[in-house]
CSV table of C-alpha atoms in Angstrom, one decimal:
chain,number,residue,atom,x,y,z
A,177,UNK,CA,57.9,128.5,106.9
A,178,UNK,CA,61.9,127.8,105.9
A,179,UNK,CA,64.2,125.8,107.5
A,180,UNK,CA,67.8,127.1,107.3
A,181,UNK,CA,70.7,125.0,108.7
A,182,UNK,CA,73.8,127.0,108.6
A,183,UNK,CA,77.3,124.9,108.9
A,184,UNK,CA,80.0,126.7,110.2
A,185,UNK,CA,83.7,125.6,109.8
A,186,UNK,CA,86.3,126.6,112.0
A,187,UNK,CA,89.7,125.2,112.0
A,188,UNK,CA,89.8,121.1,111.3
A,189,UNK,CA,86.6,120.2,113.0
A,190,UNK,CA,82.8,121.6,112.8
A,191,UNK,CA,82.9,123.7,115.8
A,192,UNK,CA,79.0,125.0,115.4
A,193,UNK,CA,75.7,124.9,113.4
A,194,UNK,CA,73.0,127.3,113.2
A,195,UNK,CA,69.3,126.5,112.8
A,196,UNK,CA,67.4,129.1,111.0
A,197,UNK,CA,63.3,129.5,110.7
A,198,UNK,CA,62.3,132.1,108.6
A,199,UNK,CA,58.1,132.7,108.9
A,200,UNK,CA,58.1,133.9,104.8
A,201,UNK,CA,54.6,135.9,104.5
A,202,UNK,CA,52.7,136.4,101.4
A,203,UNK,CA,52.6,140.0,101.9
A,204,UNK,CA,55.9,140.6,104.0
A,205,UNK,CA,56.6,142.2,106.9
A,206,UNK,CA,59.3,144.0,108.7
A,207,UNK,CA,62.3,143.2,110.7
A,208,UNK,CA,65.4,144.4,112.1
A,209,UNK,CA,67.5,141.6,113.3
A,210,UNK,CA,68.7,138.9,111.1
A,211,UNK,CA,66.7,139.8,108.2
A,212,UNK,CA,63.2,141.3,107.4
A,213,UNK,CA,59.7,140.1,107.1
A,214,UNK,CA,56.8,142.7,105.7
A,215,UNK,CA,55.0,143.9,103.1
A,216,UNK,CA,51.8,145.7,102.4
A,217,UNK,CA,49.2,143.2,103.6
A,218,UNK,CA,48.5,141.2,106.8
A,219,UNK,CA,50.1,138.1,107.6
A,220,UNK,CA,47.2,135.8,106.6
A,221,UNK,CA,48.1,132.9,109.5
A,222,UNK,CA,47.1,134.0,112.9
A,223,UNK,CA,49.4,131.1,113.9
A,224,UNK,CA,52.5,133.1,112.2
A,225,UNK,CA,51.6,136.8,113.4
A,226,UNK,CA,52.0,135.2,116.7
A,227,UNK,CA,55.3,134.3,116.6
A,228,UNK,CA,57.8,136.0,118.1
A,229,UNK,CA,61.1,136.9,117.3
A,230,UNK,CA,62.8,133.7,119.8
A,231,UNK,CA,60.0,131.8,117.1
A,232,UNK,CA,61.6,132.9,114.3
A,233,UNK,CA,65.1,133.0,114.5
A,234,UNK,CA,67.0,130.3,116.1
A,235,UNK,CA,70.8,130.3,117.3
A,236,UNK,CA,71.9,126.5,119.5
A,237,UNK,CA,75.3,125.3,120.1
A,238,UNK,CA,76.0,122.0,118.6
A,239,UNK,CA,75.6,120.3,121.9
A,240,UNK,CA,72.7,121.0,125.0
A,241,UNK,CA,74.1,122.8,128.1
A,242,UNK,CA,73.7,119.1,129.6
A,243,UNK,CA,75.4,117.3,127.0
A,244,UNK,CA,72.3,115.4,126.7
A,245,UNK,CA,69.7,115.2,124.2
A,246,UNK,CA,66.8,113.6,125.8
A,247,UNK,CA,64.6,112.6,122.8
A,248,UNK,CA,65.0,112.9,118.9
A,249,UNK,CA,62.2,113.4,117.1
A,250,UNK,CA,63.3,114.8,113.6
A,251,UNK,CA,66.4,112.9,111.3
A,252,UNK,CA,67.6,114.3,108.1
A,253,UNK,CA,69.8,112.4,105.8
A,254,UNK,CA,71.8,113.8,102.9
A,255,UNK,CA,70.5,114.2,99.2
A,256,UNK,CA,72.0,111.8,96.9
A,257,UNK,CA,73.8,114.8,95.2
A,258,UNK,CA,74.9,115.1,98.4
A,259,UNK,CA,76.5,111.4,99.1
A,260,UNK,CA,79.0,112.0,96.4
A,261,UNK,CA,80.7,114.0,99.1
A,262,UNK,CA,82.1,111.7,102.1
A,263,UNK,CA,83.0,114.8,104.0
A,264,UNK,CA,79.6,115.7,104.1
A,265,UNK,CA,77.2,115.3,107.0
A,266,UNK,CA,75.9,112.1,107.5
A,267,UNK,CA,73.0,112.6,110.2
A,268,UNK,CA,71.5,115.3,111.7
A,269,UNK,CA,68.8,115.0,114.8
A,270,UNK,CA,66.9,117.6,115.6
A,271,UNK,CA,65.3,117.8,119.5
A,272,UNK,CA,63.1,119.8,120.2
A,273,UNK,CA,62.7,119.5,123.8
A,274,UNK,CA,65.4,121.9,124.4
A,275,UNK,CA,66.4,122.7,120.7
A,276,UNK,CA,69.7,121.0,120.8
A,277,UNK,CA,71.0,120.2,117.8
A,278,UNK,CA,73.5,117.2,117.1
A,279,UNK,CA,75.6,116.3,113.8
A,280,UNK,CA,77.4,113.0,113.7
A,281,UNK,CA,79.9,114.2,112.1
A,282,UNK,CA,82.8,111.6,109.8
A,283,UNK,CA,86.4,111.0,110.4
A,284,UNK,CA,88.8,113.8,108.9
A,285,UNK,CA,90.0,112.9,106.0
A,286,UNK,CA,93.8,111.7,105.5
A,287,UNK,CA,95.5,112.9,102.6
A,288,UNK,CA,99.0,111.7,103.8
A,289,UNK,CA,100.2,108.0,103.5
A,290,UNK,CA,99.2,105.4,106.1
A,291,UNK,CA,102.3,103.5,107.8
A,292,UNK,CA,100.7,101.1,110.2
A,293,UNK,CA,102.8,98.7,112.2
A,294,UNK,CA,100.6,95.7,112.1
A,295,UNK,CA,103.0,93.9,114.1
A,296,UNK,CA,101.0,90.2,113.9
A,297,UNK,CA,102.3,91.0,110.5
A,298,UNK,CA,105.1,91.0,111.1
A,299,UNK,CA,105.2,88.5,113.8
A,300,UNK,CA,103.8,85.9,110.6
A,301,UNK,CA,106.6,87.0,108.3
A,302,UNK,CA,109.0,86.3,110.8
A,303,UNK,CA,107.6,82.4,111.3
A,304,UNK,CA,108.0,82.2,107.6
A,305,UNK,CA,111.2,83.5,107.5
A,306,UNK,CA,112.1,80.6,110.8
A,307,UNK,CA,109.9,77.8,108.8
A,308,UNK,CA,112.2,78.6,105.5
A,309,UNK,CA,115.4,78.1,107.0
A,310,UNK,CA,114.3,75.1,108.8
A,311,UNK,CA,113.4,74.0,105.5
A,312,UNK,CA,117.0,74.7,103.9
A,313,UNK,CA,118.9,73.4,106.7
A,314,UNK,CA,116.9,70.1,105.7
A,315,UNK,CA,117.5,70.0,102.5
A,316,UNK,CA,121.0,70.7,103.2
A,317,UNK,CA,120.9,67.9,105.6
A,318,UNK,CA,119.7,65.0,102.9
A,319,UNK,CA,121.5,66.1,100.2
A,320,UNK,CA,125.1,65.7,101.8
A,321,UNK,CA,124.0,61.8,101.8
A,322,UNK,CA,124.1,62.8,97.8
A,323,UNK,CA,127.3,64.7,97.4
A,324,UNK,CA,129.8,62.8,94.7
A,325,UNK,CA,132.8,61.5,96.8
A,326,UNK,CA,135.8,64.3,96.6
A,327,UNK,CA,138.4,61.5,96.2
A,328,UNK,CA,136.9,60.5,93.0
A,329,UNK,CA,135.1,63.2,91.5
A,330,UNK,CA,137.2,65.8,91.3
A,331,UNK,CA,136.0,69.7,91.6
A,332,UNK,CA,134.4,71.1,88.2
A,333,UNK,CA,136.3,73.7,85.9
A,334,UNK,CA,135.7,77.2,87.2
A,335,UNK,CA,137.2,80.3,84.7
A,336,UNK,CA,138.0,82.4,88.4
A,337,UNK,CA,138.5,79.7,90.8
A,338,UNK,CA,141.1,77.9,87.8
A,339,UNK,CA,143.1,81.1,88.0
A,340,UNK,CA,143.4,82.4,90.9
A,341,UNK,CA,145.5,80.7,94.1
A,342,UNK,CA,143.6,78.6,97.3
A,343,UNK,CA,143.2,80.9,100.1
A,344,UNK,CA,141.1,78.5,102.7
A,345,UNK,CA,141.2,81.4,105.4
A,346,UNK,CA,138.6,83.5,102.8
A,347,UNK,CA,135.8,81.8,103.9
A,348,UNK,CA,136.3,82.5,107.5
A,349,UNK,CA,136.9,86.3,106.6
A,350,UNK,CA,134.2,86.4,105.3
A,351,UNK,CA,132.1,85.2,107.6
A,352,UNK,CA,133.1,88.1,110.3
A,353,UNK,CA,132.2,90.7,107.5
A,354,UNK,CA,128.9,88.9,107.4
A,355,UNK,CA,128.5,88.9,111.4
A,356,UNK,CA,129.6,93.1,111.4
A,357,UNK,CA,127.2,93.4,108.4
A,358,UNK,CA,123.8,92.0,109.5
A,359,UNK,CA,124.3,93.5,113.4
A,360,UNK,CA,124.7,97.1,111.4
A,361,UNK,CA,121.4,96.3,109.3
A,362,UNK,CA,120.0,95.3,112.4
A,363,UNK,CA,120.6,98.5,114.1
A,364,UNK,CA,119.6,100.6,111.1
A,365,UNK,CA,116.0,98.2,111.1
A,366,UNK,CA,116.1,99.4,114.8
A,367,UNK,CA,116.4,103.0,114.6
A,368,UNK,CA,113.9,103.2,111.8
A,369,UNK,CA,110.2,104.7,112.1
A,370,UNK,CA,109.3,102.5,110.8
A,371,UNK,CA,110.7,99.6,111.8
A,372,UNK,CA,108.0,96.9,111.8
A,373,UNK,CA,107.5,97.5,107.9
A,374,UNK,CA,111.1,97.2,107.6
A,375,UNK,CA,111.3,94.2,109.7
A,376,UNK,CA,108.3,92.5,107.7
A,377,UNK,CA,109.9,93.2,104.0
A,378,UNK,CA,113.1,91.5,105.6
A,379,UNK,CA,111.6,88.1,106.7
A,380,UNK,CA,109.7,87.9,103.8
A,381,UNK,CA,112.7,88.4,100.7
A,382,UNK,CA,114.8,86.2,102.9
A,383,UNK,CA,112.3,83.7,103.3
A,384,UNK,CA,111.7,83.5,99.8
A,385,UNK,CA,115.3,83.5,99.1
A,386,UNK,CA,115.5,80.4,102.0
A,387,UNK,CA,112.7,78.6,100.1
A,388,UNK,CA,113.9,78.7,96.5
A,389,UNK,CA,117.7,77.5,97.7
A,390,UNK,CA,116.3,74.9,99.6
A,391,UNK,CA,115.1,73.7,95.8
A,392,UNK,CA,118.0,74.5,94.1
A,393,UNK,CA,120.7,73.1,96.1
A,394,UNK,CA,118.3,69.6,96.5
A,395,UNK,CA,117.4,69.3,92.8
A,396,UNK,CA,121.4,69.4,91.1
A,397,UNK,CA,124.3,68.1,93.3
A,398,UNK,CA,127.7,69.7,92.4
A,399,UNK,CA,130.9,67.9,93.3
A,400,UNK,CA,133.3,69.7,96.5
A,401,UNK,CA,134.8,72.9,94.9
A,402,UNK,CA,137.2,72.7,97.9
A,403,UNK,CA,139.9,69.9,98.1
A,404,UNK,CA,140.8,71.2,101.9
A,405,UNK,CA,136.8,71.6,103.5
A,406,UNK,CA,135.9,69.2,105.8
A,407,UNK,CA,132.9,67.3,105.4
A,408,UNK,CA,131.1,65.1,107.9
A,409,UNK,CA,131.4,61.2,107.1
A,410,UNK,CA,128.2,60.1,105.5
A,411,UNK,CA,125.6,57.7,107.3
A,412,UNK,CA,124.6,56.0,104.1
A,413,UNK,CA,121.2,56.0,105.1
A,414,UNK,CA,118.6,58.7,106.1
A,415,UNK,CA,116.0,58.6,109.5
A,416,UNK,CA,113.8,61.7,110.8
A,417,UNK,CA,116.2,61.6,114.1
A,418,UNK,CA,119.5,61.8,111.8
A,419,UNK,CA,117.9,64.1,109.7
A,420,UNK,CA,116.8,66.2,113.4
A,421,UNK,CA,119.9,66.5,114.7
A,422,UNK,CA,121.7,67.4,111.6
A,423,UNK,CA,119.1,70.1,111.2
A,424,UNK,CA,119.4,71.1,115.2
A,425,UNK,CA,123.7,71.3,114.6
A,426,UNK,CA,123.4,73.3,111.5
A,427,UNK,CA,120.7,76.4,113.4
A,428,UNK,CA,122.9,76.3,116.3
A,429,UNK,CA,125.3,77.4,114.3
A,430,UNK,CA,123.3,79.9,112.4
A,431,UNK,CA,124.7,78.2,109.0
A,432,UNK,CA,127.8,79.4,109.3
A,433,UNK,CA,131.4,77.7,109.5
A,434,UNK,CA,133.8,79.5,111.9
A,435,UNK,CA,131.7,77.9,114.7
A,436,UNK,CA,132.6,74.5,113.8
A,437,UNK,CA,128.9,73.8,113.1
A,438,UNK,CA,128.8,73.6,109.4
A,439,UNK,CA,130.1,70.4,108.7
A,440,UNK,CA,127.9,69.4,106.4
A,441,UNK,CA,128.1,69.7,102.4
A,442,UNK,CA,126.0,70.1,99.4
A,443,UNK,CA,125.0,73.4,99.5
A,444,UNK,CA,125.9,75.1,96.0
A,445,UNK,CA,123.4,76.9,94.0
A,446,UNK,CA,123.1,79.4,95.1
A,447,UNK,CA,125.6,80.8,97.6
A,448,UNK,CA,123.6,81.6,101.1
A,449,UNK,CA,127.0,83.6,102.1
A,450,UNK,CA,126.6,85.9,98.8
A,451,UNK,CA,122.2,86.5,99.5
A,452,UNK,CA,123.4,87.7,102.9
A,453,UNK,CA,126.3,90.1,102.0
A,454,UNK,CA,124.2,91.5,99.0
A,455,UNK,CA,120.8,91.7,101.1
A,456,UNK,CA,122.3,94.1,104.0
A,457,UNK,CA,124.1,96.1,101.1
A,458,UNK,CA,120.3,96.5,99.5
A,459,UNK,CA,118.7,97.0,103.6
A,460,UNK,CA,121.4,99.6,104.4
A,461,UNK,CA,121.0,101.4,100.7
A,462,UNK,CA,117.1,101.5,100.8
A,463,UNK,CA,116.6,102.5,105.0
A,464,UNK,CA,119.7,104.6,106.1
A,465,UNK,CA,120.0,108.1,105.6
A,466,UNK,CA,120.7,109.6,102.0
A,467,UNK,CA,123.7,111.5,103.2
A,468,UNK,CA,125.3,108.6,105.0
A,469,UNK,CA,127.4,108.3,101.8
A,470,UNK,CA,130.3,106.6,103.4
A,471,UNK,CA,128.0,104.1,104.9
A,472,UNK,CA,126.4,103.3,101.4
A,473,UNK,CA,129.7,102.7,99.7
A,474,UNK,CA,131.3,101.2,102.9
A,475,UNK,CA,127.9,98.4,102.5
A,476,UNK,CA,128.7,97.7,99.4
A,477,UNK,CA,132.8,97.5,99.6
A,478,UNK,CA,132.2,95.2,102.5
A,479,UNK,CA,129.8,92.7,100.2
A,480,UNK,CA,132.0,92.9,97.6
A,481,UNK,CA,134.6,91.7,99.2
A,482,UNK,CA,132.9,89.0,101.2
A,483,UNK,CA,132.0,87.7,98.0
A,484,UNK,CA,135.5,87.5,96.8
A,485,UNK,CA,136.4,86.0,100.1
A,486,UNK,CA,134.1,83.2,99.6
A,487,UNK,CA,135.6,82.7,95.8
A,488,UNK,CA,138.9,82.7,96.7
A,489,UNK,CA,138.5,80.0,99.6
A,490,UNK,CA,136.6,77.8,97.1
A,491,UNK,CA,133.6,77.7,99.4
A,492,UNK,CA,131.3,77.9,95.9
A,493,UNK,CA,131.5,78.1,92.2
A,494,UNK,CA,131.5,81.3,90.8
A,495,UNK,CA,128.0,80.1,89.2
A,496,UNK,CA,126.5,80.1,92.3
A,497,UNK,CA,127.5,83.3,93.6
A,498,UNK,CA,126.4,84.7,90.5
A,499,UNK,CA,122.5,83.6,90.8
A,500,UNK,CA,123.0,84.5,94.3
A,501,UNK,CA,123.5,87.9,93.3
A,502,UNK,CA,120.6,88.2,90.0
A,503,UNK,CA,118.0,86.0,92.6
A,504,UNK,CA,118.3,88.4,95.4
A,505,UNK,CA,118.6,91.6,93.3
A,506,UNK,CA,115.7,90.5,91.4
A,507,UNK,CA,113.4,89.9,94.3
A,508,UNK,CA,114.2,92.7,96.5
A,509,UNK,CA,113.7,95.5,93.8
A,510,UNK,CA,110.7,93.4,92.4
A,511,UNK,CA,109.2,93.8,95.9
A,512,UNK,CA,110.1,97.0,96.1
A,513,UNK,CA,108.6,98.2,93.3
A,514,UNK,CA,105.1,96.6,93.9
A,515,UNK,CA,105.5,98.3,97.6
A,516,UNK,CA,105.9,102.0,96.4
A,517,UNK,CA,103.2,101.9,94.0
A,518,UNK,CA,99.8,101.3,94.8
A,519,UNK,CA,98.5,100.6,91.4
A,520,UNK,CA,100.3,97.9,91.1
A,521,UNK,CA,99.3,96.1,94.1
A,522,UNK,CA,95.4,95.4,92.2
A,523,UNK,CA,96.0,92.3,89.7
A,524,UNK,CA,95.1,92.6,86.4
A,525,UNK,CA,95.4,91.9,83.5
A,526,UNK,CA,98.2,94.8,82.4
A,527,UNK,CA,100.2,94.2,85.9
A,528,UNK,CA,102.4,91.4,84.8
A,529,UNK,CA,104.1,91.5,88.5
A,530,UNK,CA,100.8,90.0,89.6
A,531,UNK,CA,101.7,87.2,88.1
A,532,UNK,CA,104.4,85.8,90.3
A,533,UNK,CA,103.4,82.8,92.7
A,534,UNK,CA,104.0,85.2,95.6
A,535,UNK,CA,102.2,87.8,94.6
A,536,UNK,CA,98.3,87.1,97.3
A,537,UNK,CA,100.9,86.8,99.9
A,538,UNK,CA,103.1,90.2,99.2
A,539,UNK,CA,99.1,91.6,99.2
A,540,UNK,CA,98.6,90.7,102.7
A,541,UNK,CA,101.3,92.1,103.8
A,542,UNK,CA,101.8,94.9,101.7
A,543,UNK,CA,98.1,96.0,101.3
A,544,UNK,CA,97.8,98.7,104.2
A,545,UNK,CA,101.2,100.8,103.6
A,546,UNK,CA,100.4,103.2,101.5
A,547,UNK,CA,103.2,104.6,99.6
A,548,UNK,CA,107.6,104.5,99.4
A,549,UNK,CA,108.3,104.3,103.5
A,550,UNK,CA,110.1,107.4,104.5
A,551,UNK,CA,113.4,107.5,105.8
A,552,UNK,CA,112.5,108.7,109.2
A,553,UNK,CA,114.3,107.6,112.0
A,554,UNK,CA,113.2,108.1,116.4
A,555,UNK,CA,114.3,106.5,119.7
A,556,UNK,CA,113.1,102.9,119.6
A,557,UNK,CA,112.9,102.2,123.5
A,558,UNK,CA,110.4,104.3,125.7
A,559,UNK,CA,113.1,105.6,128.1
A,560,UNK,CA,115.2,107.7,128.1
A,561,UNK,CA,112.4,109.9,127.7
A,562,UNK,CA,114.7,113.0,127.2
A,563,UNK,CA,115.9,111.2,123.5
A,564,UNK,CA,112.0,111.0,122.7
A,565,UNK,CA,111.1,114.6,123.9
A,566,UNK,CA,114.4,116.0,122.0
A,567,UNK,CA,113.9,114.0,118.5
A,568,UNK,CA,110.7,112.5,118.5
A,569,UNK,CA,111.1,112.3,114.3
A,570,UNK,CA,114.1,112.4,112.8
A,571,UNK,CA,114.2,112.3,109.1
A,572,UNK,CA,116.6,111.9,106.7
């Protein structure tokens, strides 16, 4: 006897199987359904001439009429050849109480890139992006304890700010294009499919970007580049409470000046106004639509200008705004980089990008998106539920 089991494949899914017993006789035989059985001589098994034609050939849906299959008594597993194959069948049961047959059957396979949201992701990004600004406004907060005395020690020679005039408005200026800039990355973050991922990558460069100033500015000192800035008198000595409520004064004021907040000084290398300006340029650039040209160049104008802003008031040395820019550039298109290609997200010993001391933690969060993130853009509230039903994926 020969057992037969016929897969058929309709559509995406296995949709039926077929179970085939043929009775094959020494001598042969006759037949006029599925195939024929005959030959000169007798059947030599009583057992097999007894069969009949419901005996022989076999046709059950994949499933019993019930949906049940009381008992199993039969289980084939695949060949080895056949495990090379994970589309392949994995079990088969056989019942032959009312010769059902059932096929657990494995997941489809996805071809196309993963983009899960993982928002507790994205959730920890965001506490490390909190816990590194925390940590800057701290530094910030000891070292203007350490800043040289502007009476005495003069500012330090600058090739721009030495030739150009004292515009202490600049810095103010500069600070709205900051505010307009991040609530327009914010909105194009929003609007995105893929926001969360967005979100994530966001937290984590400016966290790093938080956690590296917070060095810089702590380890080297440089004198007032402003004559006309106001700085808070010093306390000549340090506690955990003065160092608290400096900290609590400066987030309040979300480090910024115009509020009245920033009164504090010290905070040079490298220029936290120019890492902001040149980040949202980089957000807007890499998530918004390709043919959003005038937003790309107006992104970049904007920055560009902040920048000069910030110059012109004397608010930094043109040394800090220029790490400001090579850090942040750097990073971003370094993480970048290692996002879009999955090769390079395995260490070894030809990835020299696995080398840098935040390369585990970029694997975290990095190691479940599977590709370059589309620029895909849908609805990101559930109502109105006419904007989902009209664009529910909007690309680029």
């Amino acid at each position: 006897m020969k057992l037969q089991l016929i897969i058929v494949e309709t559509g995406e899914k296995w949709r039926r199987a077929l179970l085939r017993m043929v009775l094959e006789g020494k001598s042969g035989g006759s037949h006029n359904d599925y195939g024929s059985i005959g030959g000169a001589g007798p059947v030599e098994s009583s057992t097999s001439a007894a069969m009949t034609h419901s005996d022989l050939y076999q046709r059950q849906p994949l499933l019993a009429a019930n949906g049940v299959c009381p008992q199993a008594t039969t289980n084939f597993y695949r060949d080895d050849d056949e495990e090379k194959d994970d589309d392949d069948l994995k079990r088969i049961e056989i019942v032959n109480a009312n010769g059902a047959i059932r096929i657990e059957m494995p997941g489809p396979h996805r071809e196309e890139p993963r983009y899960p949201k993982e928002k507790w992701k994205t959730f920890v990004a965001f506490l490390f992006l909190v816990f590194n600004f925390i940590l800057t406004t701290t530094s910030l907060a000891m070292v203007h304890e350490r800043v040289p005395d502007k009476d005495k020690y003069p500012p330090l020679p600058d090739a721009v700010l030495d030739n150009v005039p004292t515009m202490p408005w600049g810095l103010d200026v500069s600070e709205f294009i900051i505010m307009i800039s991040t609530n327009l990355t914010f909105l194009v973050i929003v609007f995105h499919r893929h926001r969360f991922i967005v979100f994530r990558r966001v937290f984590l460069i400016v966290g790093v970007l938080y956690m590296m100033r917070s060095v810089t500015m702590y380890v080297t000192v440089l004198p007032m580049s402003s004559t006309t800035y106001y700085c808070s008198p010093k306390a000549n000595s340090t506690s955990v409470i003065l160092i608290s409520k400096r900290v609590f004064q400066l987030i309040s004021g979300f480090g910024l000046s115009i509020n009245g907040k920033h009164t504090y000084c010290g905070d040079f290398i490298y220029s936290g106004h120019t890492v902001i300006l040149i980040m949202c340029s980089l957000i807007i650039n890499e998530y918004s639509p390709k043919r959003c040209i005038l937003l790309h160049w107006g992104s970049w104008t904007a920055s560009i200008t902040g920048v000069l802003l910030v110059l012109i008031s004397r608010g930094h040395y043109t040394v800090d705004v220029l790490i400001a820019y090579y850090v942040t550039t750097r990073l971003f298109w370094m993480y970048h980089t290692l996002a879009n290609h999955k090769y390079l997200k395995q260490a070894s010993s030809r990835n020299a990008l696995s080398r840098l001391w935040w390369f585990k933690a970029f694997c975290y969060f990095e190691g479940n998106v599977e590709g370059p993130v589309p620029r895909q853009y849908n609805w990101p509230l559930p109502w109105p539920r006419r904007l989902l039903a009209k664009h529910p994926n909007r690309d680029s």
